[in-house]
């Protein structure tokens, strides 16, 4: 019979993880759909009693999102404008019912190419905190997710937090999701943008696109092209950008050709939206 | 997992349970606590039917482990009402927000969470809060109206009257809240999976993972003995009767359990019956079977493998209608347009997967399951199981949506076989994936057509060819092939006409009945060509349609001269002021919009009610009991469309008693006479007419008994029948009179079969007694950079003859439109790839725009109180009107459905090349 454990402290959880292989369970919103009607044969490590991992805190260097923080908690949290993209994405994760229980960390560990949470965290330069009995390591989010449903988390590790460096908590951000219906929709493409703007000039741009490659990608080439440019030129630059980081596939939702066109367009719109929110902030 | 103790507060009551900590909360509520008001539609968080409140927050119970809710307050639909219904439940009834009712608990709970946090939400907030619950019946507008009404919004559209307030003689045309509505809002309604006996065996179905494959069963006895929980394994060899079923007996070709080869993915090959307690831990993947995949084809093609030896080239049936001289008339036309359209498999996606249970009652097999057609279920189940029909009793549960697919048997022979063989109760609820794999679909169509007109814009000729992918077995393929040529002209006078259709087998899922039987597909072909024709002639698109609309005295393409009751022109004319306004709005919107382009589209429908040129009777029994109640044996299954209410309204007025005197009985093959299937938009018309005839016959008997004229009024009071005429008042003590075997003092049973005639070799004749008509106008915006569509408003004018219940009629229209929106913009079933409700998309509450309904009443001489059918008509114009509006907005017609953003953008880009 598979084991079930519900530790109440992180140390207890790490001790269990050191013993054998477990399937960590938090919001369970990906757990059951993946399971279907098959009997559960994995050991399940229920994280829902780890109160330490809940909530958003600030350290000298980071804003830290505890692994059990739900999307609804993100929506309701008071966070700087750089987090607007994440908040907008939070409202698009599944449905309210999902947002109420699904966690940010679960979204990352599930590592779907269409995970709504990834692009907004990529533009915040987030990293993930992985703890085991052997110690703690921090891995940039862009490195942590390595493929469709694949991450660098080792079996004995627990993802305990997502950290956003304070240096990146700057500027304004926005998120655009494109799907074939209004609610409960898996993205055809999505884009998150964070801009630091002064005197009509883009000082820094961070742009990420999801569902257009096996793992959501930062568009570093485009970002550097935008840096130092007048905001009025942004659209034109996006229109001509190569976006070599993207490698969309054809699937039931859209063709790869469409995804590339759409990605360019929603990046452009996310930039416009960020700029207009920047204006309204001032 | 090892069981643990879980403490919950459920609706204010403390509960302690010893369960597997990973038991889903939905299962805990339903199976452990018997709270079946929480529904399971997908088990994956995709439909929201299982929404409950956990510490005040909406959560999908199917995704919540028992351990995660330990110590929490759980609120379910059963906890909403106190002494009486809550304001929200009342509002759902008053606004017709519950049709079949399967999604209603989910909406009620999600809306409760919203209203507790925000008592005055606006429409935007309501949609955001309810976006996680899917409904397939209502089109969501009445759900929004109900929630806004509770939030204090004054203008929420039509609302129902209390049935008790409706006076004698005024039931028809009134809008009583649905008579079967209260259990749908308080959680007590029992759907297919809601009343399983505790000691039953669970039935697990082994299905083909391949589109086409031979299979060899392994050692079943060894397999059975290896697992003590298995009570039996059953295969085709165990089927006692003729292992071949089908809704049309002449075309029956489908085994309940495949014999040696499976012709489509999801086809059942074996059953494992096991103790219900063992189901949770049962893994069907080690079932002993060896598969040998064979060549398969999912689309019709000349080189495809032949599925049924007797059907050369995989052709199931051809349909044909010809009138006049289409070839010479086409050549003589001043204008001609041609085109092609391709449509997809469309899944019914009712929120209730097929479910039911079977028990032996002596030597009678009793099957309690969701269905649209209890008598057909009985006959096919009896045939498969080798039982006389009188030894099979079908008791329909509430049916959580059907739309055509629950006309075909699903669980019935499977649970029936297990109950018959083991003597024990057998239960089965399809999983969502099973439901999607095994159930029928809308036929994918590949069509081409040509339409010609003279210089004045009068249609002179039309030629149509359509190939309909009917999948692996016949189901309703012949009906589709026969209906399409009769309807492909649209409701327009078309003197020269030829339409060919063919239903072709493939290894795709079985195509069957789906709201409109092929007519929605054909109408897309015809109505998109009409727009192109209008442009070519330089005529207004609406005026072209009005000029060619069928009128009283015109002959249809089958030569049926419609003497009276033709309402299409009235529908189109009712749209005229809206059309003018919409075109004006569009012009000003597009002056300022850069990449958001607005378009307006229109399309019509007509649809013959009842079977095509075939007998189609309904029988209704009505009696007056000794205690002074009117008992209506109403066997027309109400799958949400409202036949329980509408047929009662007809019976009340025909008998001449207030609506509240009527008690409903049925549907149940042992209690109600055969009222036929809930299909072909026939229940209001055919069963309604049978109810009218029975009620009038009953009235005549009473009048004769009392020796009074038809001017007399009837009333029932405390076991007495009170008859008044002028100054005469007679009180008949019903208890003092002899009663019949059903304990009725007076009763009558009448049958109605609509007058039709066979079609000749050119498809000429009178296929239907009654047609209904409609036209819809769509206003939308296309984002020409993303190819996305935003619907702004749909205006729907439908000629219903007489709206027996205007609120329910509106509900049908809004729900049909939502399905039309899905078909036009997002729905495409791909076997093996979209077998869930997150890859297969149906419209959500955010995808259905405001709908303005115009009920047009051009009475029909045949229909009860002049009524015509409506249920299928309402879906037909939506998709073509949307495609026409997209074309109006962008200049491009999308010819392959659904018109996804990718396809729309590709068409726009192609046009620029």
PDB file of N, CA and C in Angstrom, chain A residues 16-57:
ATOM      1  N   UNK A  16      11.198  13.022   5.469  1.00  0.00           N
ATOM      2  CA  UNK A  16      10.437  12.026   4.699  1.00  0.00           C
ATOM      3  C   UNK A  16      10.956  11.947   3.266  1.00  0.00           C
ATOM      4  N   UNK A  17      11.228  13.098   2.694  1.00  0.00           N
ATOM      5  CA  UNK A  17      11.716  13.121   1.310  1.00  0.00           C
ATOM      6  C   UNK A  17      13.064  12.421   1.191  1.00  0.00           C
ATOM      7  N   UNK A  18      13.834  12.465   2.259  1.00  0.00           N
ATOM      8  CA  UNK A  18      15.149  11.820   2.232  1.00  0.00           C
ATOM      9  C   UNK A  18      15.024  10.299   2.260  1.00  0.00           C
ATOM     10  N   UNK A  19      13.880   9.819   2.797  1.00  0.00           N
ATOM     11  CA  UNK A  19      13.709   8.367   2.953  1.00  0.00           C
ATOM     12  C   UNK A  19      13.396   7.656   1.643  1.00  0.00           C
ATOM     13  N   UNK A  20      12.435   8.230   0.896  1.00  0.00           N
ATOM     14  CA  UNK A  20      11.933   7.517  -0.275  1.00  0.00           C
ATOM     15  C   UNK A  20      11.332   8.516  -1.248  1.00  0.00           C
ATOM     16  N   UNK A  21      10.792   7.994  -2.313  1.00  0.00           N
ATOM     17  CA  UNK A  21      10.247   8.878  -3.335  1.00  0.00           C
ATOM     18  C   UNK A  21       8.777   9.197  -3.036  1.00  0.00           C
ATOM     19  N   UNK A  22       8.421  10.459  -3.167  1.00  0.00           N
ATOM     20  CA  UNK A  22       7.063  10.915  -2.847  1.00  0.00           C
ATOM     21  C   UNK A  22       6.524  11.769  -3.985  1.00  0.00           C
ATOM     22  N   UNK A  23       5.196  11.795  -4.067  1.00  0.00           N
ATOM     23  CA  UNK A  23       4.559  12.769  -4.953  1.00  0.00           C
ATOM     24  C   UNK A  23       4.018  13.889  -4.057  1.00  0.00           C
ATOM     25  N   UNK A  24       4.597  15.087  -4.158  1.00  0.00           N
ATOM     26  CA  UNK A  24       4.109  16.174  -3.303  1.00  0.00           C
ATOM     27  C   UNK A  24       2.716  16.627  -3.754  1.00  0.00           C
ATOM     28  N   UNK A  25       1.888  16.954  -2.770  1.00  0.00           N
ATOM     29  CA  UNK A  25       0.499  17.345  -3.050  1.00  0.00           C
ATOM     30  C   UNK A  25       0.204  18.657  -2.342  1.00  0.00           C
ATOM     31  N   UNK A  26      -0.238  19.648  -3.109  1.00  0.00           N
ATOM     32  CA  UNK A  26      -0.632  20.916  -2.464  1.00  0.00           C
ATOM     33  C   UNK A  26      -2.092  21.191  -2.826  1.00  0.00           C
ATOM     34  N   UNK A  27      -2.350  22.003  -3.837  1.00  0.00           N
ATOM     35  CA  UNK A  27      -3.737  22.316  -4.194  1.00  0.00           C
ATOM     36  C   UNK A  27      -4.479  21.140  -4.789  1.00  0.00           C
ATOM     37  N   UNK A  28      -3.762  20.178  -5.324  1.00  0.00           N
ATOM     38  CA  UNK A  28      -4.304  18.943  -5.911  1.00  0.00           C
ATOM     39  C   UNK A  28      -5.030  19.163  -7.232  1.00  0.00           C
ATOM     40  N   UNK A  29      -4.985  20.382  -7.768  1.00  0.00           N
ATOM     41  CA  UNK A  29      -5.761  20.653  -8.987  1.00  0.00           C
ATOM     42  C   UNK A  29      -5.116  20.058 -10.240  1.00  0.00           C
ATOM     43  N   UNK A  30      -3.836  19.750 -10.165  1.00  0.00           N
ATOM     44  CA  UNK A  30      -3.206  18.988 -11.254  1.00  0.00           C
ATOM     45  C   UNK A  30      -3.095  17.512 -10.892  1.00  0.00           C
ATOM     46  N   UNK A  31      -3.077  17.235  -9.597  1.00  0.00           N
ATOM     47  CA  UNK A  31      -2.906  15.855  -9.116  1.00  0.00           C
ATOM     48  C   UNK A  31      -4.047  14.956  -9.607  1.00  0.00           C
ATOM     49  N   UNK A  32      -5.279  15.347  -9.344  1.00  0.00           N
ATOM     50  CA  UNK A  32      -6.392  14.465  -9.704  1.00  0.00           C
ATOM     51  C   UNK A  32      -6.603  14.340 -11.219  1.00  0.00           C
ATOM     52  N   UNK A  33      -6.550  15.455 -11.967  1.00  0.00           N
ATOM     53  CA  UNK A  33      -6.708  15.279 -13.418  1.00  0.00           C
ATOM     54  C   UNK A  33      -5.631  14.355 -14.015  1.00  0.00           C
ATOM     55  N   UNK A  34      -4.397  14.445 -13.505  1.00  0.00           N
ATOM     56  CA  UNK A  34      -3.344  13.568 -14.025  1.00  0.00           C
ATOM     57  C   UNK A  34      -3.609  12.124 -13.610  1.00  0.00           C
ATOM     58  N   UNK A  35      -4.182  11.966 -12.439  1.00  0.00           N
ATOM     59  CA  UNK A  35      -4.450  10.639 -11.910  1.00  0.00           C
ATOM     60  C   UNK A  35      -5.606   9.947 -12.635  1.00  0.00           C
ATOM     61  N   UNK A  36      -6.605  10.733 -13.015  1.00  0.00           N
ATOM     62  CA  UNK A  36      -7.801  10.145 -13.623  1.00  0.00           C
ATOM     63  C   UNK A  36      -8.439   9.157 -12.673  1.00  0.00           C
ATOM     64  N   UNK A  37      -8.853   8.016 -13.186  1.00  0.00           N
ATOM     65  CA  UNK A  37      -9.476   7.011 -12.328  1.00  0.00           C
ATOM     66  C   UNK A  37      -8.529   5.891 -11.949  1.00  0.00           C
ATOM     67  N   UNK A  38      -7.254   6.069 -12.284  1.00  0.00           N
ATOM     68  CA  UNK A  38      -6.305   5.020 -11.928  1.00  0.00           C
ATOM     69  C   UNK A  38      -6.086   5.040 -10.420  1.00  0.00           C
ATOM     70  N   UNK A  39      -5.862   3.896  -9.826  1.00  0.00           N
ATOM     71  CA  UNK A  39      -5.571   3.907  -8.398  1.00  0.00           C
ATOM     72  C   UNK A  39      -4.238   4.604  -8.143  1.00  0.00           C
ATOM     73  N   UNK A  40      -4.155   5.248  -6.983  1.00  0.00           N
ATOM     74  CA  UNK A  40      -2.931   5.965  -6.634  1.00  0.00           C
ATOM     75  C   UNK A  40      -1.902   4.948  -6.150  1.00  0.00           C
ATOM     76  N   UNK A  41      -0.753   4.903  -6.824  1.00  0.00           N
ATOM     77  CA  UNK A  41       0.276   3.940  -6.433  1.00  0.00           C
ATOM     78  C   UNK A  41       1.514   4.622  -5.860  1.00  0.00           C
ATOM     79  N   UNK A  42       1.586   5.969  -6.048  1.00  0.00           N
ATOM     80  CA  UNK A  42       2.738   6.697  -5.504  1.00  0.00           C
ATOM     81  C   UNK A  42       2.516   6.995  -4.026  1.00  0.00           C
ATOM     82  N   UNK A  43       3.621   7.133  -3.304  1.00  0.00           N
ATOM     83  CA  UNK A  43       3.530   7.708  -1.965  1.00  0.00           C
ATOM     84  C   UNK A  43       3.177   9.186  -2.119  1.00  0.00           C
ATOM     85  N   UNK A  44       2.283   9.661  -1.277  1.00  0.00           N
ATOM     86  CA  UNK A  44       1.851  11.050  -1.412  1.00  0.00           C
ATOM     87  C   UNK A  44       2.255  11.844  -0.177  1.00  0.00           C
ATOM     88  N   UNK A  45       2.954  12.931  -0.439  1.00  0.00           N
ATOM     89  CA  UNK A  45       3.383  13.816   0.650  1.00  0.00           C
ATOM     90  C   UNK A  45       2.479  15.051   0.611  1.00  0.00           C
ATOM     91  N   UNK A  46       1.567  15.107   1.560  1.00  0.00           N
ATOM     92  CA  UNK A  46       0.579  16.185   1.599  1.00  0.00           C
ATOM     93  C   UNK A  46       1.202  17.396   2.292  1.00  0.00           C
ATOM     94  N   UNK A  47       1.328  18.489   1.559  1.00  0.00           N
ATOM     95  CA  UNK A  47       2.004  19.672   2.088  1.00  0.00           C
ATOM     96  C   UNK A  47       1.048  20.619   2.801  1.00  0.00           C
ATOM     97  N   UNK A  48      -0.209  20.223   2.900  1.00  0.00           N
ATOM     98  CA  UNK A  48      -1.222  21.177   3.337  1.00  0.00           C
ATOM     99  C   UNK A  48      -1.204  21.495   4.829  1.00  0.00           C
ATOM    100  N   UNK A  49      -0.313  20.869   5.573  1.00  0.00           N
ATOM    101  CA  UNK A  49      -0.193  21.274   6.975  1.00  0.00           C
ATOM    102  C   UNK A  49       1.070  22.109   7.212  1.00  0.00           C
ATOM    103  N   UNK A  50       1.777  22.436   6.138  1.00  0.00           N
ATOM    104  CA  UNK A  50       3.028  23.211   6.283  1.00  0.00           C
ATOM    105  C   UNK A  50       2.698  24.703   6.287  1.00  0.00           C
ATOM    106  N   UNK A  51       2.251  25.173   7.424  1.00  0.00           N
ATOM    107  CA  UNK A  51       1.822  26.570   7.493  1.00  0.00           C
ATOM    108  C   UNK A  51       2.975  27.544   7.259  1.00  0.00           C
ATOM    109  N   UNK A  52       4.205  27.070   7.516  1.00  0.00           N
ATOM    110  CA  UNK A  52       5.379  27.911   7.257  1.00  0.00           C
ATOM    111  C   UNK A  52       5.461  28.365   5.810  1.00  0.00           C
ATOM    112  N   UNK A  53       4.887  27.555   4.929  1.00  0.00           N
ATOM    113  CA  UNK A  53       5.078  27.823   3.497  1.00  0.00           C
ATOM    114  C   UNK A  53       3.979  28.721   2.918  1.00  0.00           C
ATOM    115  N   UNK A  54       3.174  29.280   3.793  1.00  0.00           N
ATOM    116  CA  UNK A  54       2.043  30.051   3.301  1.00  0.00           C
ATOM    117  C   UNK A  54       2.361  31.542   3.358  1.00  0.00           C
ATOM    118  N   UNK A  55       1.903  32.283   2.389  1.00  0.00           N
ATOM    119  CA  UNK A  55       1.947  33.734   2.478  1.00  0.00           C
ATOM    120  C   UNK A  55       3.156  34.382   1.823  1.00  0.00           C
ATOM    121  N   UNK A  56       3.095  35.700   1.763  1.00  0.00           N
ATOM    122  CA  UNK A  56       4.110  36.486   1.056  1.00  0.00           C
ATOM    123  C   UNK A  56       4.859  37.344   2.088  1.00  0.00           C
ATOM    124  N   UNK A  57       6.170  37.266   2.060  1.00  0.00           N
ATOM    125  CA  UNK A  57       6.971  38.022   3.032  1.00  0.00           C
ATOM    126  C   UNK A  57       8.052  38.799   2.292  1.00  0.00           C
TER     127      UNK A  57
END
